[in-house]
XYZ file of C-alpha atoms in Angstrom:
731
model
C -27.313 19.808 -16.934
C -29.051 20.786 -20.165
C -27.501 22.224 -23.282
C -29.273 25.523 -22.741
C -27.074 26.358 -19.763
C -24.056 26.946 -21.945
C -20.476 25.926 -21.355
C -17.117 27.542 -20.942
C -13.931 27.551 -18.959
C -10.337 28.565 -19.024
C -8.916 31.973 -18.219
C -11.477 34.472 -17.056
C -12.169 38.057 -16.130
C -13.247 39.143 -12.688
C -16.598 37.531 -13.365
C -14.972 34.166 -13.996
C -15.365 34.148 -17.812
C -12.677 33.700 -20.408
C -12.139 36.941 -22.295
C -12.717 36.767 -26.044
C -9.558 36.575 -28.113
C -8.903 36.861 -31.809
C -8.810 33.535 -33.608
C -5.467 34.292 -35.219
C -3.883 35.068 -31.855
C -5.335 31.915 -30.338
C -4.070 29.870 -33.236
C -0.564 31.227 -32.632
C -0.763 29.985 -29.055
C -1.882 26.564 -30.206
C 0.732 26.396 -32.937
C 3.412 27.161 -30.374
C 2.468 24.055 -28.440
C 3.600 20.672 -29.800
C 0.843 18.262 -30.711
C 2.898 15.081 -30.537
C 2.652 14.180 -26.852
C 0.939 10.949 -27.849
C -2.456 9.536 -26.992
C -3.972 6.310 -25.812
C -4.765 4.073 -28.767
C -8.180 3.451 -27.207
C -9.975 4.205 -23.972
C -9.569 0.667 -22.700
C -5.809 1.351 -22.477
C -6.482 4.396 -20.309
C -9.052 2.637 -18.120
C -6.776 -0.321 -17.406
C -3.794 1.964 -16.774
C -5.788 3.958 -14.219
C -7.103 0.749 -12.689
C -3.602 -0.684 -12.457
C -2.319 2.582 -10.956
C -5.042 2.642 -8.313
C -4.905 -1.078 -7.506
C -1.443 -1.773 -6.135
C 0.487 -3.527 -3.419
C -1.387 -1.611 -0.723
C -4.605 -3.419 -1.627
C -3.035 -6.795 -0.885
C -1.018 -6.251 2.249
C -1.728 -2.851 3.836
C -5.519 -2.837 3.611
C -6.038 -6.292 5.203
C -3.698 -5.383 8.066
C -5.567 -2.154 8.833
C -8.845 -4.028 8.516
C -7.644 -6.601 11.029
C -6.240 -3.959 13.360
C -9.446 -1.921 13.505
C -12.052 -4.651 13.652
C -12.874 -6.036 10.214
C -16.341 -4.809 9.194
C -15.908 -1.674 11.313
C -12.957 -0.552 9.255
C -14.842 -1.403 6.042
C -17.526 1.120 7.020
C -14.968 3.856 7.638
C -13.127 2.876 4.447
C -16.209 3.232 2.219
C -17.171 6.551 3.838
C -13.710 7.961 3.188
C -13.889 6.739 -0.400
C -17.050 8.785 -0.943
C -16.013 12.002 0.804
C -12.298 12.201 -0.003
C -10.891 9.616 -2.411
C -13.457 9.684 -5.240
C -13.798 13.511 -5.385
C -10.032 13.995 -5.721
C -9.822 11.173 -8.254
C -12.458 12.719 -10.539
C -11.108 16.259 -10.097
C -7.628 15.275 -11.265
C -8.923 13.263 -14.233
C -11.026 16.269 -15.228
C -8.291 18.910 -15.205
C -5.728 16.549 -16.715
C -7.971 15.593 -19.622
C -9.162 19.160 -20.168
C -5.691 20.672 -20.361
C -3.797 17.784 -21.960
C -0.798 18.693 -19.823
C 1.235 17.194 -17.017
C 1.051 18.661 -13.491
C 3.875 21.241 -13.880
C 2.487 22.869 -17.016
C -1.073 22.544 -15.768
C -0.706 24.366 -12.454
C 1.671 26.903 -13.996
C -1.130 27.931 -16.347
C -4.031 27.699 -13.887
C -2.219 29.937 -11.397
C 1.338 31.111 -12.203
C 2.118 31.567 -8.507
C 1.284 27.905 -7.866
C 3.416 26.341 -10.595
C 5.513 24.922 -7.779
C 2.588 22.670 -6.826
C 3.282 20.600 -9.927
C 6.984 20.485 -9.061
C 6.128 19.389 -5.513
C 4.012 16.518 -6.856
C 6.881 15.523 -9.110
C 9.372 15.494 -6.215
C 7.132 13.245 -4.106
C 6.524 10.943 -7.057
C 10.253 10.716 -7.745
C 11.004 9.812 -4.111
C 8.303 7.141 -4.143
C 9.515 5.789 -7.492
C 12.959 5.155 -5.971
C 11.821 2.999 -3.059
C 8.715 1.489 -4.711
C 10.828 -0.257 -7.325
C 12.830 -1.795 -4.483
C 9.702 -3.701 -3.442
C 9.430 -5.023 -6.987
C 13.120 -6.010 -6.804
C 12.463 -7.974 -3.587
C 9.549 -9.690 -5.291
C 11.702 -10.627 -8.297
C 14.240 -12.086 -5.845
C 11.603 -14.297 -4.217
C 10.206 -15.322 -7.596
C 13.564 -16.663 -8.777
C 14.466 -18.184 -5.410
C 11.215 -20.150 -5.592
C 12.344 -22.069 -8.694
C 13.394 -25.058 -6.576
C 11.779 -28.325 -5.583
C 11.803 -27.151 -1.967
C 11.360 -23.468 -1.100
C 14.468 -22.076 0.636
C 12.345 -20.571 3.420
C 10.238 -23.700 4.032
C 12.377 -24.828 6.988
C 15.426 -23.863 9.027
C 18.455 -25.148 7.154
C 21.842 -25.569 8.776
C 23.365 -22.523 7.046
C 24.285 -18.961 7.973
C 20.958 -17.775 6.510
C 19.155 -18.987 9.638
C 19.799 -18.142 13.279
C 19.764 -20.388 16.353
C 16.234 -19.259 17.307
C 14.788 -20.269 13.927
C 11.980 -22.835 13.928
C 9.071 -24.111 11.904
C 5.931 -25.795 13.191
C 6.778 -28.989 11.294
C 10.317 -29.203 12.631
C 9.182 -28.394 16.176
C 6.459 -31.049 16.059
C 8.933 -33.626 14.827
C 11.077 -33.012 17.903
C 8.156 -32.889 20.348
C 6.619 -36.074 18.985
C 9.826 -38.034 19.393
C 9.136 -40.040 22.569
C 12.565 -41.652 22.488
C 14.711 -39.847 25.023
C 13.998 -36.568 26.854
C 11.350 -34.117 25.686
C 12.938 -31.999 22.973
C 12.124 -28.875 20.982
C 13.645 -27.440 17.808
C 16.418 -25.016 18.730
C 19.822 -24.245 17.271
C 18.729 -26.012 14.067
C 18.318 -29.389 15.791
C 16.225 -31.207 18.377
C 17.409 -29.940 21.771
C 16.256 -31.213 25.190
C 13.792 -28.722 26.645
C 15.616 -28.891 29.963
C 18.858 -27.687 28.335
C 16.988 -25.002 26.450
C 15.357 -23.667 29.619
C 18.646 -23.635 31.482
C 20.230 -21.580 28.676
C 17.670 -18.839 29.313
C 18.092 -19.084 33.129
C 14.843 -20.950 33.630
C 13.896 -24.464 34.644
C 11.801 -27.185 33.079
C 8.442 -27.792 34.815
C 7.855 -31.015 36.772
C 8.409 -34.083 34.656
C 5.205 -35.807 35.765
C 3.048 -33.201 34.047
C 1.412 -34.313 30.864
C 0.601 -32.513 27.636
C -2.221 -32.883 25.115
C -1.842 -31.572 21.620
C -3.951 -31.654 18.469
C -1.310 -31.343 17.172
C -0.069 -28.055 18.682
C 0.259 -26.028 20.841
C 0.826 -28.240 23.894
C -2.137 -28.338 26.285
C -0.864 -28.678 29.827
C -2.794 -31.154 31.979
C -2.604 -29.084 35.153
C -5.218 -28.399 37.804
C -7.025 -25.917 35.544
C -7.629 -28.727 33.055
C -9.805 -30.525 35.612
C -12.316 -27.691 35.381
C -12.842 -28.445 31.707
C -14.504 -31.761 32.642
C -16.205 -30.159 35.646
C -14.104 -31.947 38.250
C -12.393 -30.560 41.301
C -8.605 -30.243 41.044
C -6.786 -32.519 43.455
C -4.199 -30.662 45.499
C -1.544 -33.358 45.395
C -1.065 -33.566 41.656
C -1.088 -31.205 38.720
C -2.528 -33.909 36.442
C -5.026 -35.429 38.892
C -8.670 -34.613 39.465
C -11.037 -35.354 42.318
C -14.198 -37.184 41.255
C -16.221 -37.352 44.484
C -15.715 -39.939 47.248
C -16.211 -43.712 47.577
C -18.295 -45.588 50.150
C -15.473 -45.316 52.670
C -15.404 -41.552 52.247
C -12.083 -41.533 50.481
C -11.395 -39.178 47.615
C -11.735 -40.756 44.185
C -8.783 -39.530 42.144
C -8.545 -39.631 38.361
C -5.185 -39.456 36.677
C -6.115 -37.075 33.930
C -5.389 -38.167 30.370
C -5.951 -36.532 27.020
C -8.561 -39.139 26.067
C -10.516 -38.517 29.259
C -10.306 -34.773 28.812
C -11.308 -34.644 25.163
C -12.960 -38.031 24.727
C -11.026 -38.456 21.532
C -8.461 -41.006 20.435
C -7.109 -38.619 17.804
C -5.319 -36.548 20.409
C -1.759 -37.568 21.008
C -0.287 -38.086 24.468
C 3.284 -37.272 25.398
C 5.218 -37.028 28.616
C 6.647 -33.729 29.782
C 5.884 -30.096 28.998
C 7.248 -27.966 26.122
C 7.577 -24.955 28.387
C 9.974 -23.278 30.790
C 9.343 -22.066 34.342
C 10.675 -18.666 35.369
C 9.855 -19.103 39.062
C 6.436 -17.484 38.775
C 4.694 -19.282 35.967
C 5.162 -21.818 33.201
C 5.860 -20.148 29.873
C 5.350 -21.731 26.436
C 8.564 -21.707 24.429
C 7.396 -18.897 22.156
C 7.075 -16.712 25.268
C 10.124 -18.059 27.075
C 12.371 -16.705 24.312
C 11.974 -15.032 20.906
C 11.370 -17.739 18.346
C 11.761 -16.744 14.706
C 9.990 -18.470 11.828
C 12.052 -19.703 8.900
C 10.355 -17.244 6.527
C 11.233 -14.301 8.800
C 14.846 -15.403 9.160
C 15.111 -15.874 5.401
C 13.705 -12.397 4.734
C 16.107 -10.690 7.141
C 19.231 -12.794 6.669
C 18.777 -14.527 3.332
C 17.226 -11.785 1.217
C 18.242 -8.535 2.971
C 21.580 -9.914 4.170
C 21.288 -8.408 7.671
C 23.257 -9.552 10.706
C 23.267 -8.631 14.389
C 25.762 -5.786 13.780
C 23.698 -4.034 11.084
C 22.713 -0.475 12.088
C 22.613 2.969 10.514
C 26.293 3.307 11.430
C 27.114 -0.079 9.896
C 25.062 -0.486 6.708
C 27.340 -3.171 5.250
C 28.222 -3.699 1.597
C 25.969 -4.174 -1.403
C 24.178 -7.489 -1.841
C 24.782 -8.314 -5.488
C 21.613 -10.420 -5.833
C 19.497 -7.390 -4.880
C 21.491 -5.142 -7.207
C 20.700 -7.474 -10.117
C 17.022 -7.671 -9.140
C 16.791 -3.875 -8.916
C 18.460 -3.568 -12.318
C 15.937 -6.071 -13.678
C 13.018 -4.122 -12.198
C 14.178 -0.873 -13.803
C 14.844 -2.663 -17.101
C 11.230 -3.889 -17.163
C 9.916 -0.378 -16.457
C 12.194 1.168 -19.076
C 11.306 -1.306 -21.834
C 7.574 -0.976 -21.169
C 7.628 2.855 -21.226
C 10.205 3.504 -23.916
C 7.540 3.876 -26.626
C 5.292 6.056 -24.469
C 1.672 5.446 -23.529
C 1.103 3.368 -26.644
C 3.431 0.665 -25.319
C 2.537 0.914 -21.624
C -1.146 0.869 -22.582
C -0.700 -2.584 -24.109
C 1.323 -3.944 -21.187
C -1.452 -3.128 -18.707
C -3.790 -5.570 -20.439
C -1.710 -8.200 -18.662
C -0.469 -6.385 -15.553
C -3.909 -5.005 -14.603
C -5.902 -8.202 -15.168
C -3.480 -10.953 -14.136
C -3.706 -10.123 -10.384
C -7.466 -10.735 -10.459
C -6.908 -14.171 -11.977
C -4.352 -15.087 -9.306
C -6.484 -13.659 -6.487
C -9.428 -15.745 -7.675
C -7.321 -18.908 -7.802
C -5.893 -18.179 -4.348
C -9.372 -17.524 -2.941
C -10.734 -20.840 -4.256
C -7.745 -22.711 -2.897
C -7.649 -20.743 0.362
C -11.324 -21.356 1.059
C -10.676 -25.111 0.992
C -7.833 -24.960 3.518
C -8.467 -26.142 7.055
C -9.089 -23.165 9.301
C -9.887 -20.720 6.467
C -13.343 -20.027 7.911
C -11.738 -18.903 11.154
C -9.837 -16.176 9.329
C -12.771 -15.015 7.187
C -15.022 -14.874 10.243
C -12.526 -12.623 11.960
C -12.466 -10.444 8.832
C -16.194 -9.828 8.334
C -18.004 -10.625 11.587
C -18.654 -7.481 13.637
C -18.611 -7.813 17.393
C -19.622 -5.242 19.987
C -15.971 -4.507 20.726
C -15.193 -4.006 17.050
C -18.149 -1.693 16.423
C -17.141 0.368 19.454
C -13.920 1.189 17.631
C -15.867 3.567 15.366
C -15.514 6.031 18.229
C -11.752 5.875 17.819
C -10.418 8.772 15.750
C -7.518 6.666 14.497
C -9.911 4.306 12.684
C -11.149 7.167 10.523
C -7.682 8.633 10.125
C -6.258 5.304 8.936
C -9.236 4.727 6.631
C -8.793 8.142 5.015
C -5.062 7.615 4.639
C -5.532 4.179 3.075
C -8.158 5.235 0.526
C -6.179 8.368 -0.269
C -2.912 6.554 -0.895
C -4.666 3.679 -2.644
C -6.321 5.824 -5.317
C -3.174 7.936 -5.705
C -4.290 11.574 -6.150
C -1.817 14.458 -5.687
C 1.096 12.390 -6.972
C 0.524 13.826 -10.446
C -0.017 10.342 -11.870
C -3.735 10.692 -12.496
C -3.253 14.078 -14.163
C -0.573 12.571 -16.403
C -2.691 9.564 -17.418
C -5.710 11.748 -18.164
C -3.616 14.229 -20.170
C -3.247 11.579 -22.919
C -7.026 11.126 -23.181
C -9.409 12.079 -25.940
C -10.839 15.473 -25.117
C -14.375 14.090 -25.137
C -13.671 10.997 -23.042
C -16.209 10.366 -20.260
C -13.757 10.506 -17.338
C -16.729 10.907 -14.949
C -17.745 7.333 -15.703
C -14.132 6.167 -15.518
C -13.543 7.805 -12.137
C -16.555 6.147 -10.524
C -15.861 2.711 -12.004
C -12.150 2.739 -11.158
C -12.628 4.066 -7.619
C -15.210 1.430 -6.756
C -13.194 -1.288 -8.524
C -10.266 -0.292 -6.342
C -12.369 -0.475 -3.192
C -13.862 -3.793 -4.291
C -10.412 -5.200 -5.017
C -9.265 -4.372 -1.488
C -12.276 -6.144 -0.002
C -11.853 -9.115 -2.362
C -8.152 -9.367 -1.504
C -9.145 -9.307 2.158
C -11.112 -12.549 1.724
C -8.127 -14.154 0.001
C -5.664 -13.085 2.651
C -7.748 -13.834 5.715
C -8.517 -17.330 4.419
C -4.762 -17.948 4.243
C -4.198 -16.367 7.650
C -6.921 -18.572 9.125
C -5.110 -21.592 7.696
C -1.823 -20.378 9.203
C -3.443 -19.785 12.599
C -4.961 -23.272 12.540
C -1.639 -24.868 11.573
C 0.282 -23.056 14.302
C -2.433 -23.442 16.935
C -2.593 -19.677 17.379
C -5.317 -17.066 17.279
C -5.689 -15.021 14.099
C -4.484 -11.856 15.812
C -1.227 -13.587 16.737
C -0.394 -14.577 13.148
C -0.933 -11.567 10.913
C 1.754 -8.972 10.514
C 1.483 -5.631 8.778
C 3.509 -3.835 6.172
C 6.525 -5.543 4.725
C 6.200 -8.472 7.100
C 2.831 -9.528 5.726
C 4.022 -9.632 2.120
C 7.442 -11.166 2.648
C 7.160 -13.140 5.904
C 3.607 -14.347 6.500
C 2.726 -15.125 2.871
C 5.915 -17.034 2.052
C 5.306 -19.033 5.222
C 1.766 -19.766 4.026
C 2.710 -20.867 0.498
C 5.435 -23.117 1.946
C 2.698 -25.096 3.721
C 0.485 -25.478 0.648
C 0.515 -28.389 -1.797
C 3.096 -27.886 -4.587
C 4.700 -24.863 -2.839
C 6.882 -23.727 -5.800
C 3.776 -23.281 -7.968
C 1.952 -21.186 -5.395
C 5.102 -19.193 -4.718
C 5.453 -18.381 -8.423
C 1.802 -17.338 -8.780
C 1.788 -15.194 -5.649
C 5.015 -13.308 -6.299
C 4.247 -12.859 -9.990
C 0.987 -11.268 -8.886
C 2.889 -8.901 -6.573
C 5.197 -7.953 -9.456
C 2.276 -7.063 -11.728
C 0.546 -5.124 -8.954
C 3.686 -3.106 -8.339
C 4.546 -2.521 -12.000
C 1.212 -0.852 -12.809
C 1.785 1.837 -10.204
C 5.465 2.122 -11.096
C 4.636 2.630 -14.782
C 2.381 5.579 -14.000
C 4.728 7.238 -11.518
C 7.713 6.935 -13.864
C 5.602 8.196 -16.764
C 4.664 11.188 -14.588
C 8.340 12.073 -14.157
C 9.247 11.667 -17.843
C 6.124 13.520 -19.016
C 7.068 16.493 -16.823
C 10.530 16.544 -18.396
C 9.132 16.315 -21.940
C 6.515 18.993 -21.289
C 9.204 21.289 -19.881
C 11.599 20.683 -22.798
C 9.412 19.774 -25.822
C 12.419 19.289 -28.105
C 13.215 16.102 -26.182
C 10.020 14.425 -27.391
C 11.848 13.053 -30.398
C 14.197 11.352 -27.933
C 11.664 9.967 -25.468
C 13.394 6.594 -25.363
C 16.603 8.246 -24.189
C 14.717 10.280 -21.570
C 13.020 7.162 -20.173
C 16.335 5.303 -20.172
C 18.076 8.163 -18.366
C 15.300 8.393 -15.756
C 15.467 4.637 -15.186
C 19.244 4.747 -14.818
C 19.065 7.597 -12.283
C 16.383 5.733 -10.331
C 18.576 2.612 -10.315
C 21.650 4.512 -9.037
C 19.674 6.230 -6.269
C 18.154 2.894 -5.250
C 21.515 1.203 -4.728
C 21.666 2.392 -1.108
C 18.669 0.118 -0.420
C 20.578 -2.857 -1.843
C 23.081 -2.766 1.020
C 22.762 -5.128 3.968
C 21.207 -2.312 5.955
C 19.191 -1.060 2.998
C 15.916 -1.724 4.812
C 16.694 1.297 7.002
C 16.913 3.654 4.021
C 13.859 2.011 2.481
C 11.788 2.555 5.614
C 13.003 6.144 6.018
C 11.868 7.095 2.501
C 8.654 5.115 2.926
C 7.945 6.831 6.255
C 8.512 10.450 5.234
C 8.357 10.842 1.428
C 4.586 10.554 0.997
C 3.298 11.357 4.459
C 1.929 14.684 5.671
C 3.455 16.562 2.709
C 1.223 14.647 0.296
C -1.875 15.465 2.337
C -0.892 19.130 2.361
C -0.510 19.136 -1.431
C -3.976 17.611 -1.793
C -5.505 20.310 0.413
C -3.730 23.077 -1.535
C -4.802 21.502 -4.828
C -8.508 21.256 -4.048
C -8.640 24.751 -2.502
C -6.781 26.251 -5.469
C -9.099 24.652 -8.032
C -12.321 25.298 -6.107
C -11.708 28.787 -4.727
C -8.899 30.129 -6.936
C -9.704 28.790 -10.380
C -13.368 28.458 -9.385
C -15.717 25.520 -9.081
C -18.013 27.070 -11.701
C -15.216 26.942 -14.246
C -14.534 23.307 -13.363
C -18.173 22.430 -14.111
C -17.985 24.442 -17.328
C -14.898 22.494 -18.366
C -16.705 19.232 -17.611
C -19.592 20.175 -19.888
C -17.253 21.428 -22.563
C -15.745 17.929 -22.739
C -19.218 16.564 -23.470
C -20.110 15.201 -20.032
C -23.631 15.897 -18.791
C -23.839 15.326 -15.051
C -27.115 14.468 -13.309
C -28.248 17.137 -10.868
C -27.632 14.868 -7.883
C -24.028 14.319 -8.955
C -23.467 18.061 -9.404
C -24.534 18.707 -5.830
C -22.475 15.754 -4.622
C -19.328 17.064 -6.306
C -19.927 20.599 -5.040
C -20.484 19.420 -1.463
C -17.338 17.317 -1.447
C -15.040 19.646 -3.381
C -16.050 22.804 -1.537
C -16.448 21.485 2.022
C -16.092 17.787 2.806
C -12.887 16.880 0.975
C -10.711 19.789 2.175
C -12.230 19.440 5.647
C -11.560 15.698 5.895
C -8.025 16.023 4.554
C -7.275 18.842 6.991
C -8.506 16.627 9.811
C -6.305 13.748 8.663
C -3.325 16.110 8.346
C -3.805 17.388 11.904
C -4.147 13.833 13.244
C -0.963 12.872 11.405
C 0.952 15.427 13.462
C -0.918 14.651 16.698
C -0.225 10.922 16.347
C 3.295 11.344 14.988
C 5.619 8.430 15.667
C 9.348 8.515 14.847
C 10.418 6.236 12.020
C 11.466 2.750 12.995
C 11.898 -0.717 11.572
C 13.279 -4.076 12.669
C 16.745 -5.487 13.151
C 17.881 -9.091 13.464
C 17.454 -9.140 17.232
C 15.134 -6.160 17.743
C 11.501 -5.862 16.655
C 11.430 -2.067 16.928
C 14.624 -0.224 16.055
C 13.880 3.520 16.347
C 16.106 5.549 14.042
C 18.576 8.044 15.572
C 17.549 11.701 15.915
C 19.828 12.789 13.073
C 18.198 10.290 10.727
C 14.735 11.489 11.813
C 15.760 15.048 10.903
C 16.873 13.787 7.494
C 13.397 12.318 7.070
C 11.751 15.616 7.992
C 13.927 17.405 5.431
C 12.765 14.847 2.870
C 9.126 15.605 3.731
C 9.735 19.373 3.606
C 11.568 19.289 0.263
C 8.470 19.209 -2.001
C 6.731 21.895 0.082
C 9.681 24.269 -0.357
C 9.224 24.127 -4.136
C 5.848 25.890 -3.928
C 7.048 29.284 -2.584
C 10.406 28.987 -4.383
C 8.921 28.427 -7.853
C 6.254 31.031 -7.048
C 8.999 33.583 -6.384
C 10.734 32.696 -9.654
C 7.436 33.142 -11.510
C 7.033 36.554 -9.890
C 10.513 37.599 -11.030
C 9.909 36.246 -14.533
C 6.599 38.073 -14.974
C 8.018 41.277 -13.585
C 10.999 41.149 -15.969
C 8.616 40.537 -18.886
C 6.456 43.498 -17.932
C 3.476 41.322 -16.992
C 1.193 41.980 -14.075
C 2.422 40.671 -10.717
C -0.674 41.604 -8.763
C -1.900 38.893 -6.423
C -5.100 38.438 -8.385
C -3.249 37.896 -11.663
C -0.691 35.571 -10.088
C -3.537 33.287 -8.990
C -5.572 33.518 -12.212
C -5.180 31.450 -15.407
C -2.668 32.882 -17.892
C -3.146 33.272 -21.638
C -1.882 29.761 -22.359
C -4.583 28.045 -20.305
C -7.275 26.397 -22.343
C -8.709 23.129 -23.621
C -6.510 20.522 -25.263
C -8.647 20.388 -28.391
C -5.817 20.684 -30.869
C -3.391 18.670 -28.775
C -5.518 15.523 -28.611
C -6.242 14.888 -32.252
C -8.952 12.261 -31.790
C -11.610 14.903 -31.040
C -14.461 15.034 -33.574
C -14.564 18.066 -35.828
C -18.052 19.173 -34.819
C -18.351 20.710 -31.365
C -21.202 22.064 -29.321
C -21.894 25.621 -30.542
C -21.845 26.851 -26.938
C -18.314 25.547 -26.428
C -14.898 26.727 -27.533
C -14.544 26.727 -31.293
C -11.898 24.383 -32.668
C -9.671 27.145 -34.024
C -9.270 29.165 -30.850
C -10.172 29.937 -27.263
C -13.246 32.000 -27.976
C -15.713 32.018 -25.097
C -19.378 32.290 -26.008
C -21.563 31.964 -22.933
C -21.264 32.274 -19.177
C -23.134 29.938 -16.846
C -24.352 30.648 -13.342
C -24.369 27.426 -11.293
C -25.756 28.649 -8.008
């Protein structure tokens, strides 16, 4: 776009232009607004803060799980497409309006359209709900970090304590029992080596015939039954499960081979043991992990050791507070408070570490993971497309999950991006920042996928399982599978410290921005509190800590999952749809482009058409589709218990979750009604057109952000006021 097209923006007449105002009147408006909100010391602070906000815990544990679930490379295709048509457009749009106005979401939307001031409040409510439970994840991570300061990780094996149940096992402990050829065949159960025959009888099953033999390298056991004969292209012999027919001799008698592991695999490395580590239920022989529910030491430690759950824990019996978690939550909020107490100047310096350290750890983990035995197996599963995987592109859920992941990963409609951009220089090139950060976020997810799948391949190889039988999604991947993996690495305490420190830094970046969004809204609403920002941040942190205490109880995982399930679900998608429609069709896409040029950004023609196509059609269309699919594919909230993998919450609790999701939406009509009453009492117009048009306080943040150069484009707003000079026609 050339200079000759002119620029403009802000409040307009019916034609979309900002009416000319007297300089003195405009100056009064500017003087009425405080100019001490603070700014980034330099643009690197802003860039790293946005990068840290966008790159969070979801990149490390949610993205790889979805990628695994939907076919590796297939999901990557859908993920990149959704980045281009939904995530990136919203990301740039929010940076633009935040930087242009220099205000947080409440003030911003209240000035763009008085009737929609509640949209900013709705964003704040969702952010506040997420802030409460998100810091609990950081508290869990702090717990694991400190518990790892031992010579032997407490979740590395099943110890004879109350923190581990009778079904707990580890591969190493199980192998030690199975490899003991002295006495009957035994497996690890009830925290000791137990005869398999006794174990089977406990679960009302029997042990298979004792003359069967098992090959292992080293696990799982390979049963030398009649099917094994087919592997060496021999005919099974009917009289013995471990015997094969190898033709006949000169007398016409069957030549029988007693099958052995060495014959079968032609390898002396394979061990031979008598008996079978399985139980028979009368129909088939079942491996122990299918005969009964075996629980890994890391899973038992997460549920019993860290969360403090027991078999009686339910919504009706939440149990008391676990003091270790209370201290960790207090520590998490103390870190957030201390890093934000000085405003963006202090948090901007902290992100130099918190935004970059995860990349260092991920690189170290990738180098180490790539050298682990079996790593290739995991990476191949991650990136190699098969016909079955590609066919999943026809599945609507693949696209729905991809859109949801990229949307939540970049973080629009929480108000965080608007808040970060509001502290920018007025002439900052946020177009460049948006593209770099969005693609860095996408690249980080893919990079983290290589790290994680190399570790999962190692775990699958160690356990003798397929990759799809090892990986777990959500909380389980971060706090069950990974701790199990680091426990099997050389120098486990070191890897534990690096991994969980990385999770802390990933979580803190996002937590900084969301907490800053809440405090900025308070300070923008009551400007006199800006001289007491430290007290405001401290108060917000204290309130967040008190509200998070319910998740520190022994049944706190239920409250955590309820907030996680409903707080930022369909309501967030609805806010995004309302936001993009309001700015494109209410405020006007022409004004948005005028504002972009006024801030000194000159967009190539291709990019202008790209932004118009996405903002006007693709983005609201895609988000509406995802919103509809969210309702169509609705599943009631659930989580795990000690003895149940899927504990569906009671109906009353589900209704509480729905009320939580509806709460931010209610703010939009409620605040809109209050705005109507306020304008009517003040004698201002309450016509629909005026309620959805910018008010007289809307304008550029030229005076607010003091780093702007004195000389401005003559076709732009003059420094002293809101005077509009030219109108541009973009179509």
